[in-house]
Short mmCIF file of C-alpha atoms in Angstrom, two decimals:
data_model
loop_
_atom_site.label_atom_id
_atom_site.label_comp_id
_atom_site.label_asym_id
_atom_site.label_seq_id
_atom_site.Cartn_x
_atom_site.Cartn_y
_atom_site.Cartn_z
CA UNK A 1 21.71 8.23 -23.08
CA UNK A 2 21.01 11.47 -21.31
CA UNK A 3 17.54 11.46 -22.95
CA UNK A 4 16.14 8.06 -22.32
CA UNK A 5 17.07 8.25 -18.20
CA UNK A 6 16.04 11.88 -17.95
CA UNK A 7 12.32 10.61 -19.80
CA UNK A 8 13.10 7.44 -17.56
CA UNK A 9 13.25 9.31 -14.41
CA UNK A 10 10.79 12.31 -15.13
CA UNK A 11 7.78 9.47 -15.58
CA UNK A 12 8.75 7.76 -12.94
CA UNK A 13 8.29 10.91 -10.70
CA UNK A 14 4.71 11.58 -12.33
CA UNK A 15 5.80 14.39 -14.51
CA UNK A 16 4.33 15.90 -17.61
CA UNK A 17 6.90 17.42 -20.32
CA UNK A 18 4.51 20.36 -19.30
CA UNK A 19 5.29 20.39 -15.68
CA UNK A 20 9.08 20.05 -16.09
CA UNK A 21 8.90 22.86 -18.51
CA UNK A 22 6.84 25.01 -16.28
CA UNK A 23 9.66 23.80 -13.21
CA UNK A 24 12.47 24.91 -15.24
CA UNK A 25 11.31 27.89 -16.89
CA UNK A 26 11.91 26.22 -20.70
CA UNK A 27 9.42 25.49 -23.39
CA UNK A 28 8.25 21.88 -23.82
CA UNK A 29 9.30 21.77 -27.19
CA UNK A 30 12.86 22.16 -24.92
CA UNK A 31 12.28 19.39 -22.46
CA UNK A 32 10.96 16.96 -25.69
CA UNK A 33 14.62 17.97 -27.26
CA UNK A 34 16.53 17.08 -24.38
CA UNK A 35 14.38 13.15 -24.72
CA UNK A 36 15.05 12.98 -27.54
CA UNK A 37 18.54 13.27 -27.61
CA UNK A 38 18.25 16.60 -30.32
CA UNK A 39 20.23 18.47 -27.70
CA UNK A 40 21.38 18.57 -23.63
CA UNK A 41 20.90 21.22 -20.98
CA UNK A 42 23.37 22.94 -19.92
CA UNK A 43 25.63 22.11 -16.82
CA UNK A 44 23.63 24.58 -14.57
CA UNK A 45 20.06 23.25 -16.32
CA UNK A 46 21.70 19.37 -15.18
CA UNK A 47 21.90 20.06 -11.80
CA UNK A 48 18.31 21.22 -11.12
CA UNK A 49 16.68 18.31 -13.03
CA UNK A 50 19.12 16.32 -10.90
CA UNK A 51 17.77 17.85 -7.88
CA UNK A 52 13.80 17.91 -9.31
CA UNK A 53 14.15 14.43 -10.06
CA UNK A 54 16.18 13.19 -6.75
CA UNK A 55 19.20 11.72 -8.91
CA UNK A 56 22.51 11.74 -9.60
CA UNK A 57 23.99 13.88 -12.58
CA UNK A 58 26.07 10.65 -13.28
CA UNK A 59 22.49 8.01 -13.68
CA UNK A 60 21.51 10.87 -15.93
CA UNK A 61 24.39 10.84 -18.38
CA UNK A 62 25.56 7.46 -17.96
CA UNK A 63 23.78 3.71 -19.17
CA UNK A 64 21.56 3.75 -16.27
CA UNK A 65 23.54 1.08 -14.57
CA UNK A 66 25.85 4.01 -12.34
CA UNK A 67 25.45 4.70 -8.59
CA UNK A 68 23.03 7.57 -8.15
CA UNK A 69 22.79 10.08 -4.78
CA UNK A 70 21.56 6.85 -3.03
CA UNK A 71 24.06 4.45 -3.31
CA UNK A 72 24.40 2.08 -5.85
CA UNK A 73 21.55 0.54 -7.39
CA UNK A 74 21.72 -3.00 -6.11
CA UNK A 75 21.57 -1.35 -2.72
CA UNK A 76 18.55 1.12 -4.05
CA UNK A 77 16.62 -2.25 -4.76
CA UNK A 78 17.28 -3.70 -1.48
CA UNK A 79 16.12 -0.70 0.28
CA UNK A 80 12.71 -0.53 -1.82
CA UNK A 81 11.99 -4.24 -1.16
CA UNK A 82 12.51 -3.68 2.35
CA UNK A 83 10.55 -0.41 2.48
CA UNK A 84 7.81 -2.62 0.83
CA UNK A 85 7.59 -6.02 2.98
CA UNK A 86 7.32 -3.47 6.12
CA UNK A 87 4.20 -1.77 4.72
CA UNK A 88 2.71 -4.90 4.24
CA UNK A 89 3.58 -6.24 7.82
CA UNK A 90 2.41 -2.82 8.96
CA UNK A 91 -1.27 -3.19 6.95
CA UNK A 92 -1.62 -6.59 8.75
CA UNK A 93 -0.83 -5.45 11.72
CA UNK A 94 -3.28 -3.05 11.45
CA UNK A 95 -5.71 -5.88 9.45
CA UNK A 96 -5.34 -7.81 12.94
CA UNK A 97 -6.05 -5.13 15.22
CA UNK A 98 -9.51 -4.54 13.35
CA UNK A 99 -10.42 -7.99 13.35
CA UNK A 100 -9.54 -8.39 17.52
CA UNK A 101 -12.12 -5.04 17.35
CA UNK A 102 -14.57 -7.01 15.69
CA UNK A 103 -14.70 -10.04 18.05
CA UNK A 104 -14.55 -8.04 20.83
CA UNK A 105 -17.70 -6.64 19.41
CA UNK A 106 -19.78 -9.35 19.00
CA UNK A 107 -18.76 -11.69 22.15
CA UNK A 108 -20.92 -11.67 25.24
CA UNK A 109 -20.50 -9.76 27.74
CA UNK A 110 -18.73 -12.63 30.05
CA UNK A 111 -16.45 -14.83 28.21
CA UNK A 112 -14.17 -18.04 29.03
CA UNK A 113 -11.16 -16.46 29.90
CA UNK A 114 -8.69 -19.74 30.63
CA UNK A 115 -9.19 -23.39 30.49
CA UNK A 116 -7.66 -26.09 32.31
CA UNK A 117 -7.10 -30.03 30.60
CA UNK A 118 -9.68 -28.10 28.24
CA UNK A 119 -12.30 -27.16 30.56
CA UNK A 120 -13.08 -23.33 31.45
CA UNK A 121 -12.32 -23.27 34.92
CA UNK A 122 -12.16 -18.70 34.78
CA UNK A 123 -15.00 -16.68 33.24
CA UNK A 124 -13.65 -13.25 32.46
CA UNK A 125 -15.23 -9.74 30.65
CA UNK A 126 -14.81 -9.69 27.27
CA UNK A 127 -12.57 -6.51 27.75
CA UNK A 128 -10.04 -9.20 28.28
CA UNK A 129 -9.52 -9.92 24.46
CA UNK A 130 -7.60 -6.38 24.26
CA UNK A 131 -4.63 -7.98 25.73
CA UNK A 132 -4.44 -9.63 21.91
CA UNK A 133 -3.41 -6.17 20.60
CA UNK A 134 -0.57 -6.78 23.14
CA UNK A 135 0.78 -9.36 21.30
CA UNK A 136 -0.05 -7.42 17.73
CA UNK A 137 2.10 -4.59 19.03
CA UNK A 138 5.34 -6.68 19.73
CA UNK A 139 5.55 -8.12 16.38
CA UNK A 140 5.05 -4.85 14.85
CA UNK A 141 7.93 -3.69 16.86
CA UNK A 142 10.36 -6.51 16.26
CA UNK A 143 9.50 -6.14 12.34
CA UNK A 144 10.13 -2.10 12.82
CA UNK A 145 13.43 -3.33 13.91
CA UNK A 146 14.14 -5.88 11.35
CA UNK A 147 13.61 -3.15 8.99
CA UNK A 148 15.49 -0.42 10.66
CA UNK A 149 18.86 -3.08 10.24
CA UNK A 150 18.02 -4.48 6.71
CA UNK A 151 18.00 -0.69 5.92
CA UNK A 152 21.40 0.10 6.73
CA UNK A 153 22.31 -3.79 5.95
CA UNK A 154 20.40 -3.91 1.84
CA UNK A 155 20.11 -7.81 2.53
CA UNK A 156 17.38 -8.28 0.33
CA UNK A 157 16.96 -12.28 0.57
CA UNK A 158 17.47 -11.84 4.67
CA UNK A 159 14.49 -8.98 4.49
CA UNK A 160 12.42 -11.45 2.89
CA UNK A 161 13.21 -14.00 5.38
CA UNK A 162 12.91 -11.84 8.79
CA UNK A 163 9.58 -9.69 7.12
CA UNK A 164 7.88 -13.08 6.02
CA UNK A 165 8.75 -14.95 9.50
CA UNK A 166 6.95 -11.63 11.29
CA UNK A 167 3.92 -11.96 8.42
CA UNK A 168 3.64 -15.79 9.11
CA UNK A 169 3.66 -15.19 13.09
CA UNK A 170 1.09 -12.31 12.40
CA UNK A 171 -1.63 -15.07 10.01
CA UNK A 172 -1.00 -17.60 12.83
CA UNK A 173 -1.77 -15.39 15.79
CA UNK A 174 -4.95 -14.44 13.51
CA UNK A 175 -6.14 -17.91 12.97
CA UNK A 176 -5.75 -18.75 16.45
CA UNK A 177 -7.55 -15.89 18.16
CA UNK A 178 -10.95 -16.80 15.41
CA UNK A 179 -10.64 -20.24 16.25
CA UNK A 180 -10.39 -19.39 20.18
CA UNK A 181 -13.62 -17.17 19.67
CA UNK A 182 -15.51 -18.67 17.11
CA UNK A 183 -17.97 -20.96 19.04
CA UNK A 184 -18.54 -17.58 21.83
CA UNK A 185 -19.49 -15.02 18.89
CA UNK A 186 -23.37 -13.61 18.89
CA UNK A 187 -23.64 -12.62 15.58
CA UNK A 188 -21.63 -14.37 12.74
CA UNK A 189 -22.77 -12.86 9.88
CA UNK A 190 -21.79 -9.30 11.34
CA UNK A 191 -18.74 -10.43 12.49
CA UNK A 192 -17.49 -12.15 8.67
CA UNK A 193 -18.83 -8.39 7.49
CA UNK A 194 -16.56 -6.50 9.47
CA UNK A 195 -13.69 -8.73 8.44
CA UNK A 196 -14.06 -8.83 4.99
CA UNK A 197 -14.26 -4.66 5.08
CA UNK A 198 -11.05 -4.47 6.81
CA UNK A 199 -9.44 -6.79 4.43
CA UNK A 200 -10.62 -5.02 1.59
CA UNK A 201 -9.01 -1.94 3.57
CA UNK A 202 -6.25 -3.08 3.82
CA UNK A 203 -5.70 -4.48 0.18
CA UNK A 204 -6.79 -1.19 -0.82
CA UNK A 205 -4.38 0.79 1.51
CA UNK A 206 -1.68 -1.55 -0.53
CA UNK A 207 -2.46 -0.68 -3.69
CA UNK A 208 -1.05 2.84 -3.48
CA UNK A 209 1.73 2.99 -6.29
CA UNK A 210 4.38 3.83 -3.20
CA UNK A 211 3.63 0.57 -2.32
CA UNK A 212 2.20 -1.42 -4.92
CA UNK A 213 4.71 -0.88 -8.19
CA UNK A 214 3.52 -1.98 -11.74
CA UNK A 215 3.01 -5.93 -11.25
CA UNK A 216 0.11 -8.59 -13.38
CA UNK A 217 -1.37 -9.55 -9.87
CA UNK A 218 -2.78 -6.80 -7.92
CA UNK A 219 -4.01 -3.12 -8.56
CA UNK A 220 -5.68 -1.75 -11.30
CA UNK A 221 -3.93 -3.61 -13.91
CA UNK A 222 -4.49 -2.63 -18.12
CA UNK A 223 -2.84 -2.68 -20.81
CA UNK A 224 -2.61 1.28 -20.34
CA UNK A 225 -1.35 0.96 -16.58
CA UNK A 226 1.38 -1.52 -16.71
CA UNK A 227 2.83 0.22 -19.55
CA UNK A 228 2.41 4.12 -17.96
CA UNK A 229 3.87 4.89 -14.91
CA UNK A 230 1.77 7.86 -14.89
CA UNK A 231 -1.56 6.20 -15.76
CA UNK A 232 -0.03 3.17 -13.07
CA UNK A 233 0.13 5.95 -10.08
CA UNK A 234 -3.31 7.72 -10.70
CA UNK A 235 -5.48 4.79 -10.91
CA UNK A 236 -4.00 3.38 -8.05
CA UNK A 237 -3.75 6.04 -6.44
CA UNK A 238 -7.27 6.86 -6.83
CA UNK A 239 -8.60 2.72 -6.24
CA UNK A 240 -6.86 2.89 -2.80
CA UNK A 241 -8.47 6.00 -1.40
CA UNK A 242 -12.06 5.39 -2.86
CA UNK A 243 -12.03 1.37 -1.62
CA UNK A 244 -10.09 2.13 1.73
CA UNK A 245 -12.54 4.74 2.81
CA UNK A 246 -15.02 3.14 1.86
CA UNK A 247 -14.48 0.22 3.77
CA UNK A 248 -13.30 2.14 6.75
CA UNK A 249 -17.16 3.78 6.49
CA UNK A 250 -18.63 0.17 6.35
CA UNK A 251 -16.58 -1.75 8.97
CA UNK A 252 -18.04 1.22 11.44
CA UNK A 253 -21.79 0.47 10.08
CA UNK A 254 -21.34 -3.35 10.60
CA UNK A 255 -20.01 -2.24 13.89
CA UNK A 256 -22.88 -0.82 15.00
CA UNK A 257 -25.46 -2.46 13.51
CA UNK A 258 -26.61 -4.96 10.77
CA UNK A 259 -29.77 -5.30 8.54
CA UNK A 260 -30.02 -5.66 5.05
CA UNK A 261 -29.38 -2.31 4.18
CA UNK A 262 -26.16 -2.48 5.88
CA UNK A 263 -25.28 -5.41 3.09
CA UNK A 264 -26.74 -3.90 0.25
CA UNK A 265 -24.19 -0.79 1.05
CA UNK A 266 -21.67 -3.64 -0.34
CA UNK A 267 -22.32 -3.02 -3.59
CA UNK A 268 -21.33 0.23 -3.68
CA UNK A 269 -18.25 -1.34 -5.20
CA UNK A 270 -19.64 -2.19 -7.87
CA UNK A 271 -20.39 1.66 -8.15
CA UNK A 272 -16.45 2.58 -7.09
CA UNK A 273 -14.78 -0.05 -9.75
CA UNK A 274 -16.72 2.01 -12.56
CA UNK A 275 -15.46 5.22 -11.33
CA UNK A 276 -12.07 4.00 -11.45
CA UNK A 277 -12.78 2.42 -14.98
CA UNK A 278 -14.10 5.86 -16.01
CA UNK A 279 -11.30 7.79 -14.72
CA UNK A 280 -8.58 5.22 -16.17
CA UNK A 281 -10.34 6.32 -19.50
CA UNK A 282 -10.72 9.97 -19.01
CA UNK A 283 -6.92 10.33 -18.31
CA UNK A 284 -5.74 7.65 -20.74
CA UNK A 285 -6.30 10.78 -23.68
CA UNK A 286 -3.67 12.80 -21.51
CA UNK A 287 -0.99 10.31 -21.18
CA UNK A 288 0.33 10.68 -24.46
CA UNK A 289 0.91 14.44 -23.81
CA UNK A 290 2.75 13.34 -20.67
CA UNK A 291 5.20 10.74 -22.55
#
């Protein structure tokens, strides 16, 4: 059993037979004895791949169903979900708070500010449509409290319910603010431009594999990918920082101005997705010398 969770665990982590070698001052023909269940470390050997690969001696040895350094593992799952749903409330907080940026940006400079039986009856500076990121900010902190208690708590079904009740409020509050601006905005196209970059952002930001685990839905998803951890964490790794920069650069070009140029500096995805593909290749041939 020993050698199935340590292989288990060491992939997980992102390490090469190589670099757990190289950590432990063994051979690799050592470390590919100890997976294969030829023979064990020693006691003192245990204990630093216990501490190199944040586990318990016990999840080592044992059927991978014992309690490891973190509690047990029902409570380890909990934890991860919860970790998870607040990143994702976090990213569209921050989704929000780019989008309130980009109407401010393309509203006049004097706006309706309140209405009365549905009739403007106060004209206000557009500076007024900050006081959205008010509201953004309060959410945000009653979700960094739900997941301060559900991380203590490992409720998992009442972190879904609290995180997806703050997510829900956060997509109404969006809708609403578009729909209050919609008919006041200069500029249309520019304004869908900035939104769609920092969407694409924020997808990207979540596909980092601390986020984004090995799933059929979202990230750079192969036949390679979903079944490497290793291959899973590069290429996603990779995907987020290439697409989130990138559309951190563009959303700051549509910002300040818009011509046909400015769209044609979309396709450079096109150009990024091959890079990935090429690099998903390129460290495919390695893999097996990880595993």
């Amino acid at each position: 059993m020993f050698g199935e969770n340590f292989k288990k665990r060491r992939m997980e982590k992102g390490y090469s037979q190589n670099d757990i070698a190289e950590k432990l001052y063994v051979t690799r023909q050592c470390v590919s004895k100890w997976e294969k269940g030829v023979t064990q470390p020693d006691l003192q050997t245990l204990l630093k791949i216990s501490e190199l690969l944040d586990v318990s001696v016990d999840a080592l040895l044992d059927n991978g169903k014992s309690v490891d350094s973190r509690g047990d593992g029902k409570h380890e799952s909990s934890a991860k979900c919860n970790s998870i749903l607040f990143a994702v409330n976090v990213l569209a907080a921050i989704f929000i708070a780019f989008a309130i940026l980009a109407v401010w940006r393309f509203l006049p400079t004097v706006i309706p500010a309140h209405w009365t039986d549905g009739k403007v009856d106060r004209y206000g500076s557009k500076d007024e449509t900050f006081i959205h990121l008010v509201t953004v900010a309060v959410l945000l902190s009653i979700d960094v409290i739900s997941f301060l208690i559900f991380k203590k708590a490992g409720d998992k079904k009442a972190a879904y319910i609290a995180h997806g009740v703050i997510l829900t409020m956060q997509t109404a509050y969006l809708i609403f603010i578009i729909v209050l601006y919609a008919n006041y905005l200069n500029n249309v196209l520019s304004f869908c431009s900035c939104v769609c970059c920092a969407f694409i952002m924020c997808v990207s930001a979540a596909m980092h594999p601390k986020i984004n685990k090995p799933n059929k839905i979202m990230g750079v998803r192969t036949t390679k990918t979903l079944a490497s951890p290793i291959l899973w964490k590069k290429a996603n790794a990779l995907a987020c920082y290439l697409f989130s920069g990138w559309s951190l650069i563009l959303f700051t070009a549509c910002m300040l101005w818009l011509d046909m140029l400015c769209l044609t500096l979309f396709s450079v995805y096109i150009i990024l997705t091959v890079v990935v593909i090429v690099y998903c290749r390129i460290i495919e041939k390695t893999v097996d010398d990880m595993q």
